[in-house]
GROMACS .gro file of C-alpha atoms in nm:
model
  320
    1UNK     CA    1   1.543  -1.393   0.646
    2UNK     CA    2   1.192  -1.290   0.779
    3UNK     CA    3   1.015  -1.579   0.725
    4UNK     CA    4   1.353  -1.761   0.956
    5UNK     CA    5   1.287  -1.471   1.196
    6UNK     CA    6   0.914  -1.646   1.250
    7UNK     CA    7   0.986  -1.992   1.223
    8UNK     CA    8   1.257  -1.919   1.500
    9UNK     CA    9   1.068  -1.750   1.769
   10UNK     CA   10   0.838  -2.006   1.809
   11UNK     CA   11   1.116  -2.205   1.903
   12UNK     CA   12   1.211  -1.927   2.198
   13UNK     CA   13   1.060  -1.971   2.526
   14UNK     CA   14   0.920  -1.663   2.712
   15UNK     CA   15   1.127  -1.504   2.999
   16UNK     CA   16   0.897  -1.326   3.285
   17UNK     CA   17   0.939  -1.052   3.540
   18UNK     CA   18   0.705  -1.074   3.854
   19UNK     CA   19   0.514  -0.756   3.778
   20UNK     CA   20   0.150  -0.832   3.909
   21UNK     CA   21  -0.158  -0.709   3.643
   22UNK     CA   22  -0.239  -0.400   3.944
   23UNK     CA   23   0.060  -0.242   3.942
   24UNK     CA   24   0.018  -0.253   3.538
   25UNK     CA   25  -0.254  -0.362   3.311
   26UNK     CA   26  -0.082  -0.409   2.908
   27UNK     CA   27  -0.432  -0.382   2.776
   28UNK     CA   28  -0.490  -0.079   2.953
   29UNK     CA   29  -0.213   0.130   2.965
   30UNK     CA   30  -0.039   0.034   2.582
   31UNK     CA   31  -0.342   0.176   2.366
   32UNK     CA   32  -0.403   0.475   2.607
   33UNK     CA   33  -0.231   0.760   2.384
   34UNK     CA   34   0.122   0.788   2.579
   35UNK     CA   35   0.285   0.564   2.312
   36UNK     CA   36   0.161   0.532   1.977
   37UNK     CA   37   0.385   0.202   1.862
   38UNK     CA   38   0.264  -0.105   2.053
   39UNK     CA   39   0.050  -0.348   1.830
   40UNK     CA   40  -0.206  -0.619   1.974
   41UNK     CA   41  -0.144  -0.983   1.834
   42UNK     CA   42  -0.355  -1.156   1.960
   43UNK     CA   43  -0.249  -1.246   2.351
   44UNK     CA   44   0.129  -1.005   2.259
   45UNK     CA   45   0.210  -0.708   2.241
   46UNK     CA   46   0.455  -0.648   2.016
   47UNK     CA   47   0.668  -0.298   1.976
   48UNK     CA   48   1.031  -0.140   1.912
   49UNK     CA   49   1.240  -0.064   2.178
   50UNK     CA   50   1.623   0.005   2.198
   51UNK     CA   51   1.627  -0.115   1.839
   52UNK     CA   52   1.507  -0.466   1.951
   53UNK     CA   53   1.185  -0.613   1.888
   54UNK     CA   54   1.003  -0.645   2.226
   55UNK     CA   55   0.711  -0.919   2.243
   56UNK     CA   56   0.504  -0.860   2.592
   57UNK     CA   57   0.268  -1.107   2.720
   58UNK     CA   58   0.072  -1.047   3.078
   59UNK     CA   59  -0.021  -1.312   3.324
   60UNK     CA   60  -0.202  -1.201   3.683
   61UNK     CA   61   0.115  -1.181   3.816
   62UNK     CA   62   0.398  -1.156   3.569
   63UNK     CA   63   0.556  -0.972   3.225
   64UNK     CA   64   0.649  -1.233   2.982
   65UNK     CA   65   0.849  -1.118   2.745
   66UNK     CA   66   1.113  -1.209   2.429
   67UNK     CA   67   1.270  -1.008   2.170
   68UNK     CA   68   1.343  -1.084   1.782
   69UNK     CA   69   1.688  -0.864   1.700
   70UNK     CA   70   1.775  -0.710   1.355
   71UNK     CA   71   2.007  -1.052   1.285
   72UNK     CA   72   1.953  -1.296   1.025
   73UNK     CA   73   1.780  -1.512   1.288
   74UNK     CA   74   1.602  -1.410   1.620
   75UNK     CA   75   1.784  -1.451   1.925
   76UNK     CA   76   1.727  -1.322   2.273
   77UNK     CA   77   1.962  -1.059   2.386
   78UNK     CA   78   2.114  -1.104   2.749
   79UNK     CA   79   1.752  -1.124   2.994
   80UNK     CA   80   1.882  -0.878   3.262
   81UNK     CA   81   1.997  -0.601   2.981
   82UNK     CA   82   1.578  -0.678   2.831
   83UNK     CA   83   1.462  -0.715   3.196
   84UNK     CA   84   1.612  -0.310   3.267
   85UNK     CA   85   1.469  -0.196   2.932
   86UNK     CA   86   1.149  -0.310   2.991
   87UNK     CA   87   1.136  -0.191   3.395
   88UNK     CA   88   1.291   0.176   3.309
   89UNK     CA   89   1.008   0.184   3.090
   90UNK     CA   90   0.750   0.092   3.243
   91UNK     CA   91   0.913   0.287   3.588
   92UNK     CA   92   0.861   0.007   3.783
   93UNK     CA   93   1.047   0.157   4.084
   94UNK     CA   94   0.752   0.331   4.118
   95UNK     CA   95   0.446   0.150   4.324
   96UNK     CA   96   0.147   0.225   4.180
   97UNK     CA   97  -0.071   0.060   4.452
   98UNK     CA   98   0.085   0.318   4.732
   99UNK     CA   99  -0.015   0.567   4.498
  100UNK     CA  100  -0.392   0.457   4.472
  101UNK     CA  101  -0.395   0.458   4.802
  102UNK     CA  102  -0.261   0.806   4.853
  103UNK     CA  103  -0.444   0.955   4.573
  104UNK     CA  104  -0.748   0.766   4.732
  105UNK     CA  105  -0.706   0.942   5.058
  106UNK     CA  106  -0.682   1.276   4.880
  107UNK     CA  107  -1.011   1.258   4.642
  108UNK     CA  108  -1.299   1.091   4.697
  109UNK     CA  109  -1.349   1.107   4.317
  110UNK     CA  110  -1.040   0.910   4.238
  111UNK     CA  111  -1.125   0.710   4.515
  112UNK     CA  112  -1.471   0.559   4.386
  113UNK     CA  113  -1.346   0.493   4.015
  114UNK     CA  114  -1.027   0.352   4.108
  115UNK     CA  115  -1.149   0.002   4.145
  116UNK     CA  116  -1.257  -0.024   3.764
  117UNK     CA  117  -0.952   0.114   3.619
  118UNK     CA  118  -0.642  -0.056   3.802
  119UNK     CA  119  -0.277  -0.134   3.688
  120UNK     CA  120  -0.269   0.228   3.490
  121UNK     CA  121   0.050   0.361   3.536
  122UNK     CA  122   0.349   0.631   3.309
  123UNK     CA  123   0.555   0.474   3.054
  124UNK     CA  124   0.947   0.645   3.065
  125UNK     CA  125   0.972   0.699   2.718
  126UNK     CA  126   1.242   0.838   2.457
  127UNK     CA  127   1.283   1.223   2.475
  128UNK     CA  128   1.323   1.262   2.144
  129UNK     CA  129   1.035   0.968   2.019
  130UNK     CA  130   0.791   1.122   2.277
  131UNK     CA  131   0.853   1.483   2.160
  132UNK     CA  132   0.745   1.424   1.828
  133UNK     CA  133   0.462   1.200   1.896
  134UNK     CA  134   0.297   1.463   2.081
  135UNK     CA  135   0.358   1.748   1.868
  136UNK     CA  136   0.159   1.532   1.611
  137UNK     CA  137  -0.091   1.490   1.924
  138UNK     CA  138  -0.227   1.854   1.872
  139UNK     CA  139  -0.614   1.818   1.748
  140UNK     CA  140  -0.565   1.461   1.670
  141UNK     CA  141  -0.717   1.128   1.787
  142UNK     CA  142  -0.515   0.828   1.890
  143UNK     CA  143  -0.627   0.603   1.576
  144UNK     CA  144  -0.469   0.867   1.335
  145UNK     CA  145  -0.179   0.989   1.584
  146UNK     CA  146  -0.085   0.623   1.521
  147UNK     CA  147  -0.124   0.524   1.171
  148UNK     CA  148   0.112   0.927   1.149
  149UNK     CA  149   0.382   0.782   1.359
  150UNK     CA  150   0.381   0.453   1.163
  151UNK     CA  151   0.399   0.608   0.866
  152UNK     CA  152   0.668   0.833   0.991
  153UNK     CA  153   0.850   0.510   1.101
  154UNK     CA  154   0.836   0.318   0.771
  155UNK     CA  155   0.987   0.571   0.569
  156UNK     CA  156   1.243   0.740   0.786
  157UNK     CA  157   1.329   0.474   1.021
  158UNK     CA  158   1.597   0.189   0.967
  159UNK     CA  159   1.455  -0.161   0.984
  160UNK     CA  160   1.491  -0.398   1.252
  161UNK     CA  161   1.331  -0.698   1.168
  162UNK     CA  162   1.004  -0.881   1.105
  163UNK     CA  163   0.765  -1.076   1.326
  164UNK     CA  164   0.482  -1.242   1.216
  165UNK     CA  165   0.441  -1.099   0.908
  166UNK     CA  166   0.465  -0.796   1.016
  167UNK     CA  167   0.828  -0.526   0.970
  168UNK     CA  168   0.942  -0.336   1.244
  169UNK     CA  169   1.107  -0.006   1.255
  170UNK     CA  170   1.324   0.223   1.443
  171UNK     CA  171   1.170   0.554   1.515
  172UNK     CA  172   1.361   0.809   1.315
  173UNK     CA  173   1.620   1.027   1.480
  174UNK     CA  174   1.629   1.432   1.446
  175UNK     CA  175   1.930   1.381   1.176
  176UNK     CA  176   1.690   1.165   0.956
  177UNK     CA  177   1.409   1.420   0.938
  178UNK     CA  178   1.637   1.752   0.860
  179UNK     CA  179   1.787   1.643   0.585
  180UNK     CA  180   1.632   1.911   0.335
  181UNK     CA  181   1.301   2.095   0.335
  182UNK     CA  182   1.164   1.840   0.119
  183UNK     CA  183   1.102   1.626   0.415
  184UNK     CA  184   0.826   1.881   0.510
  185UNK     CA  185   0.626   1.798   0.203
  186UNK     CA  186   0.680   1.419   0.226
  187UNK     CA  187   0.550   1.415   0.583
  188UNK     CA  188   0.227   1.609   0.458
  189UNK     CA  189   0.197   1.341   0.181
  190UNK     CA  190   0.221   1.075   0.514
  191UNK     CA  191  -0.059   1.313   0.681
  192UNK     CA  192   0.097   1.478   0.889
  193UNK     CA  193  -0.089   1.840   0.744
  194UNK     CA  194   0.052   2.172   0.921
  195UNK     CA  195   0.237   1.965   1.201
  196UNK     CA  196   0.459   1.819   0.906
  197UNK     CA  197   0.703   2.199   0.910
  198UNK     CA  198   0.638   2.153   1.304
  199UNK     CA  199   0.805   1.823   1.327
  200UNK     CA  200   1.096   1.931   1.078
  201UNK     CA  201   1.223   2.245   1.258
  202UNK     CA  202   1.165   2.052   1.574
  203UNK     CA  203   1.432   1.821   1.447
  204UNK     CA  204   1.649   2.125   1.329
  205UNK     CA  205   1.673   2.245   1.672
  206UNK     CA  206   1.710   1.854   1.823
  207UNK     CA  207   1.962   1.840   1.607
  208UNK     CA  208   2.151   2.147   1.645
  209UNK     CA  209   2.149   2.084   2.005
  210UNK     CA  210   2.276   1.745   1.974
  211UNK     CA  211   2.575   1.808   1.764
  212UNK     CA  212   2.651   2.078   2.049
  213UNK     CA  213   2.698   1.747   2.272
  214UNK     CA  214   2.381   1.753   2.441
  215UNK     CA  215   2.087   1.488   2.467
  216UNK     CA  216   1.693   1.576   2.575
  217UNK     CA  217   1.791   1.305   2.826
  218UNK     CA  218   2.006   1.478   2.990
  219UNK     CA  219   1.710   1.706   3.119
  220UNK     CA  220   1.592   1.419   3.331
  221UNK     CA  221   1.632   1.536   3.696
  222UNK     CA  222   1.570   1.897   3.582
  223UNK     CA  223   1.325   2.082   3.752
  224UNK     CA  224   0.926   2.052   3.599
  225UNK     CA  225   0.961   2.428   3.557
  226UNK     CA  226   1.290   2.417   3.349
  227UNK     CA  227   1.171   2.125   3.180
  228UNK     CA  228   0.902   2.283   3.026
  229UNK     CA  229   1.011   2.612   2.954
  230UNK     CA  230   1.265   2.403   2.740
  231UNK     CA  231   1.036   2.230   2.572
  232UNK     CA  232   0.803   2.526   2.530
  233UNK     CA  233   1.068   2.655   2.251
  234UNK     CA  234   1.017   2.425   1.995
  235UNK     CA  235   0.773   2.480   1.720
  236UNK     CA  236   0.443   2.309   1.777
  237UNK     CA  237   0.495   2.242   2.114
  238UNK     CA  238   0.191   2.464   2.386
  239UNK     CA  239   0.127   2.384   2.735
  240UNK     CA  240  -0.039   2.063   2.680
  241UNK     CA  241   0.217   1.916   2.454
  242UNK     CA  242   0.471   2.028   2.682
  243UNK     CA  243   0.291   1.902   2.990
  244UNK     CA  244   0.288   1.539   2.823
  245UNK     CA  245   0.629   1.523   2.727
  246UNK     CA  246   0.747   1.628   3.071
  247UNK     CA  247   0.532   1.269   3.219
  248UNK     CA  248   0.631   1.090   2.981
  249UNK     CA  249   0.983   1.087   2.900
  250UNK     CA  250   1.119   1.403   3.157
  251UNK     CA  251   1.023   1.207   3.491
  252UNK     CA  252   0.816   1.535   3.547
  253UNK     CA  253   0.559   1.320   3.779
  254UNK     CA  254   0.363   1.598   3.880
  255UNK     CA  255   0.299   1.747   3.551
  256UNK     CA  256  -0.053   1.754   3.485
  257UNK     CA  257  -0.164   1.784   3.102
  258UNK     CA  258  -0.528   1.927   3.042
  259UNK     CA  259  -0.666   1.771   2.727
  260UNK     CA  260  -1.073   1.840   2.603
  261UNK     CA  261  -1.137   1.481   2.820
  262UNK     CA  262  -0.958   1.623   3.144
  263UNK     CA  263  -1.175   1.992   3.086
  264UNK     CA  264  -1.467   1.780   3.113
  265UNK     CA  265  -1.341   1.599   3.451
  266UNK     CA  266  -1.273   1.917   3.564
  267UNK     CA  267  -1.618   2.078   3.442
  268UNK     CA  268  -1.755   1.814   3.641
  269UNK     CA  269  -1.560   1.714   3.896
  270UNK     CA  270  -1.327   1.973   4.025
  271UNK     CA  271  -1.493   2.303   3.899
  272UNK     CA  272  -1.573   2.419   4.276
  273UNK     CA  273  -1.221   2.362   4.442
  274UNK     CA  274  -1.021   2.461   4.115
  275UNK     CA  275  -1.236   2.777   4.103
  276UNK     CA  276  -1.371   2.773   3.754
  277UNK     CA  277  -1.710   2.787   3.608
  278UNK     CA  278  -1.847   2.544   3.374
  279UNK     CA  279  -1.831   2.651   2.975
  280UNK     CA  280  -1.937   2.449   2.665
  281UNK     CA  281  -1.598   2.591   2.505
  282UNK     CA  282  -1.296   2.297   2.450
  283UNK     CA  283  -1.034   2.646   2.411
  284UNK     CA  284  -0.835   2.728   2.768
  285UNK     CA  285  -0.712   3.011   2.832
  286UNK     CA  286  -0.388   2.972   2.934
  287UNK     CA  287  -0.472   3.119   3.337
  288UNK     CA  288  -0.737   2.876   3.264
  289UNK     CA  289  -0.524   2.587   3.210
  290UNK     CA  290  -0.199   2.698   3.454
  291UNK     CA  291  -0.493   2.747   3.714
  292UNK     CA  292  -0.646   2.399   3.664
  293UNK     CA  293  -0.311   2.196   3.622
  294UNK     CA  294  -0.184   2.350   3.960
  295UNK     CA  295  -0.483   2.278   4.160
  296UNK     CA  296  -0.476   1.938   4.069
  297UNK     CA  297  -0.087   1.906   4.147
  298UNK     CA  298  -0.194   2.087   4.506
  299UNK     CA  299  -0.495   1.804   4.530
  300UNK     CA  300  -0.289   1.481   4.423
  301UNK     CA  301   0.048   1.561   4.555
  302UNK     CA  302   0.422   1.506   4.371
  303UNK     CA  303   0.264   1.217   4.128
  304UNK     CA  304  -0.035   1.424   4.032
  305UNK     CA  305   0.045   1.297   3.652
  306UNK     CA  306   0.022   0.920   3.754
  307UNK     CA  307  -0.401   1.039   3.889
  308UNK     CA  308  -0.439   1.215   3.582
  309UNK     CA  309  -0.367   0.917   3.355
  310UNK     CA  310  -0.637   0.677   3.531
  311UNK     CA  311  -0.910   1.011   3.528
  312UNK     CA  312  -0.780   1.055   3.166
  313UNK     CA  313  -0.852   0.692   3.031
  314UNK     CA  314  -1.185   0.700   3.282
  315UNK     CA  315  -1.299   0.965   3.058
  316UNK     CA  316  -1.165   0.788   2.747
  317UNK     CA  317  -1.363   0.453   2.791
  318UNK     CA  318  -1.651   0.696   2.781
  319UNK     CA  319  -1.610   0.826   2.405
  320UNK     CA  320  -1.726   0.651   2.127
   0.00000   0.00000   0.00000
């Protein structure tokens, strides 16, 4: 069936939405740390959404894409159902050049690195996906966030199908990761250490809360305030977690999360009008960080978030 799967979709032709590369770079924005499940082969990117395999490609001014389905041979699924997947995720409803302008007109700082970091825009994620992601986020790097939620994937997710080579899975729902407490210990075999009983209670409460009726997506359109209060009461989960998972998947759009990269933006950058003084220490206090992430949502306006990202991954091109 997999090898079919292959031999199939290079029989597919691409479809394309006109997205130009400055209102979203792929090889940019997909490896930044909001989503940990998009794989580089060689021009594609290639990832799970909505249970379908999604295959991206980027010209200067349009999104190729094609998907590979959990059949017993690849077909595309209706182009205007794939072309709303893939523009709810990547909010395209939102123009990121107004932005750069408006942010530009706001900071100088933002103003003189835009230029060399265009097209960076938020992803509108799953809840639920997102959530865990970033509890697994806490004192973590991106290369071993993602080979956690891989891992995670492979042996509580449900298959969808294989491209080049390569099997794809669903990321596991709350149901598939509360099934007993011995999920706890298999997710520290997977390396998940102390945020293995994080991510299991997590999914307790998820799923509690879902068998009451509810879904985390139903928060969308809540305030940022009740958003993260919510999200605040799940195990694992501090301001900065919280902060992230309100961008990314609450359409929270002035949330501003403070990780070591943006403390050293700030250090540098911002220290005089946020009113802090420079400290060799990566801890916040937390006046430290409410104090920080509101001056900069008072500085870039309603889509502070969307200027954080670009300062974020400004920083991040920096690190070795």
């Amino acid at each position: 069936m997999d090898h079919n799967i292959d031999l199939a979709m290079k029989r597919i032709s691409w479809n394309r939405i006109k997205i130009p590369v400055k209102e979203i770079c792929l090889d940019v924005v997909l490896p930044s740390g909001q989503s940990f499940r998009w794989k580089k082969d060689g021009q594609e990117w290639v990832s799970v959404l909505k249970e379908l395999i999604i295959i991206l490609r980027q010209e200067d001014d349009y999104i190729l894409y094609r998907t590979v389905t959990s059949q017993t041979k690849a077909e595309l699924t209706a182009p205007m159902d794939i072309e709303n997947v893939i523009n709810d995720y990547f909010n395209t409803s939102i123009k990121l050049s107004k932005l750069y302008r408006e942010f530009g007109a706001r900071d100088k700082y933002f103003q003189a690195i835009a230029p060399l970091f265009g097209g960076i825009r938020i992803l509108r994620q799953d809840p639920w996906e997102t959530l865990c992601s970033f509890i697994c986020s806490s004192n973590n790097s991106i290369k071993r966030i993602t080979q956690m939620i891989e891992n995670i994937c492979l042996t509580f997710g449900t298959y969808v199908a294989t491209y080049n080579g390569v099997a794809f899975y669903t990321f596991p729902r709350p149901a598939d990761l509360c099934t007993s407490s011995a999920v706890v210990q298999r997710l520290r075999e997977l390396g998940f250490g102390y945020r293995a009983a994080y991510v299991y209670k997590t999914a307790l409460q998820v799923h509690e809360w879902e068998s009451l009726g509810h879904e985390l997506s139903e928060l969308r359109g809540s305030s940022y305030q009740e958003v993260r209060e919510f999200l605040l009461g799940f195990p694992g989960v501090g301001p900065k977690v919280a902060d992230c998972v309100c961008l990314m998947a609450f359409d929270c759009h002035s949330s501003v999360p403070i990780d070591t990269h943006m403390w050293n933006i700030v250090q540098k950058r911002y220290a005089k009008g946020a009113k802090i003084r420079p400290s060799k220490s990566k801890a916040l206090s937390k006046a430290t960080y409410d104090d920080i992430s509101s001056h900069l949502r008072g500085l870039w306006g309603d889509y502070a978030g969307w200027a954080q990202s670009v300062l974020f991954i400004s920083e991040l091109r920096k690190t070795p």
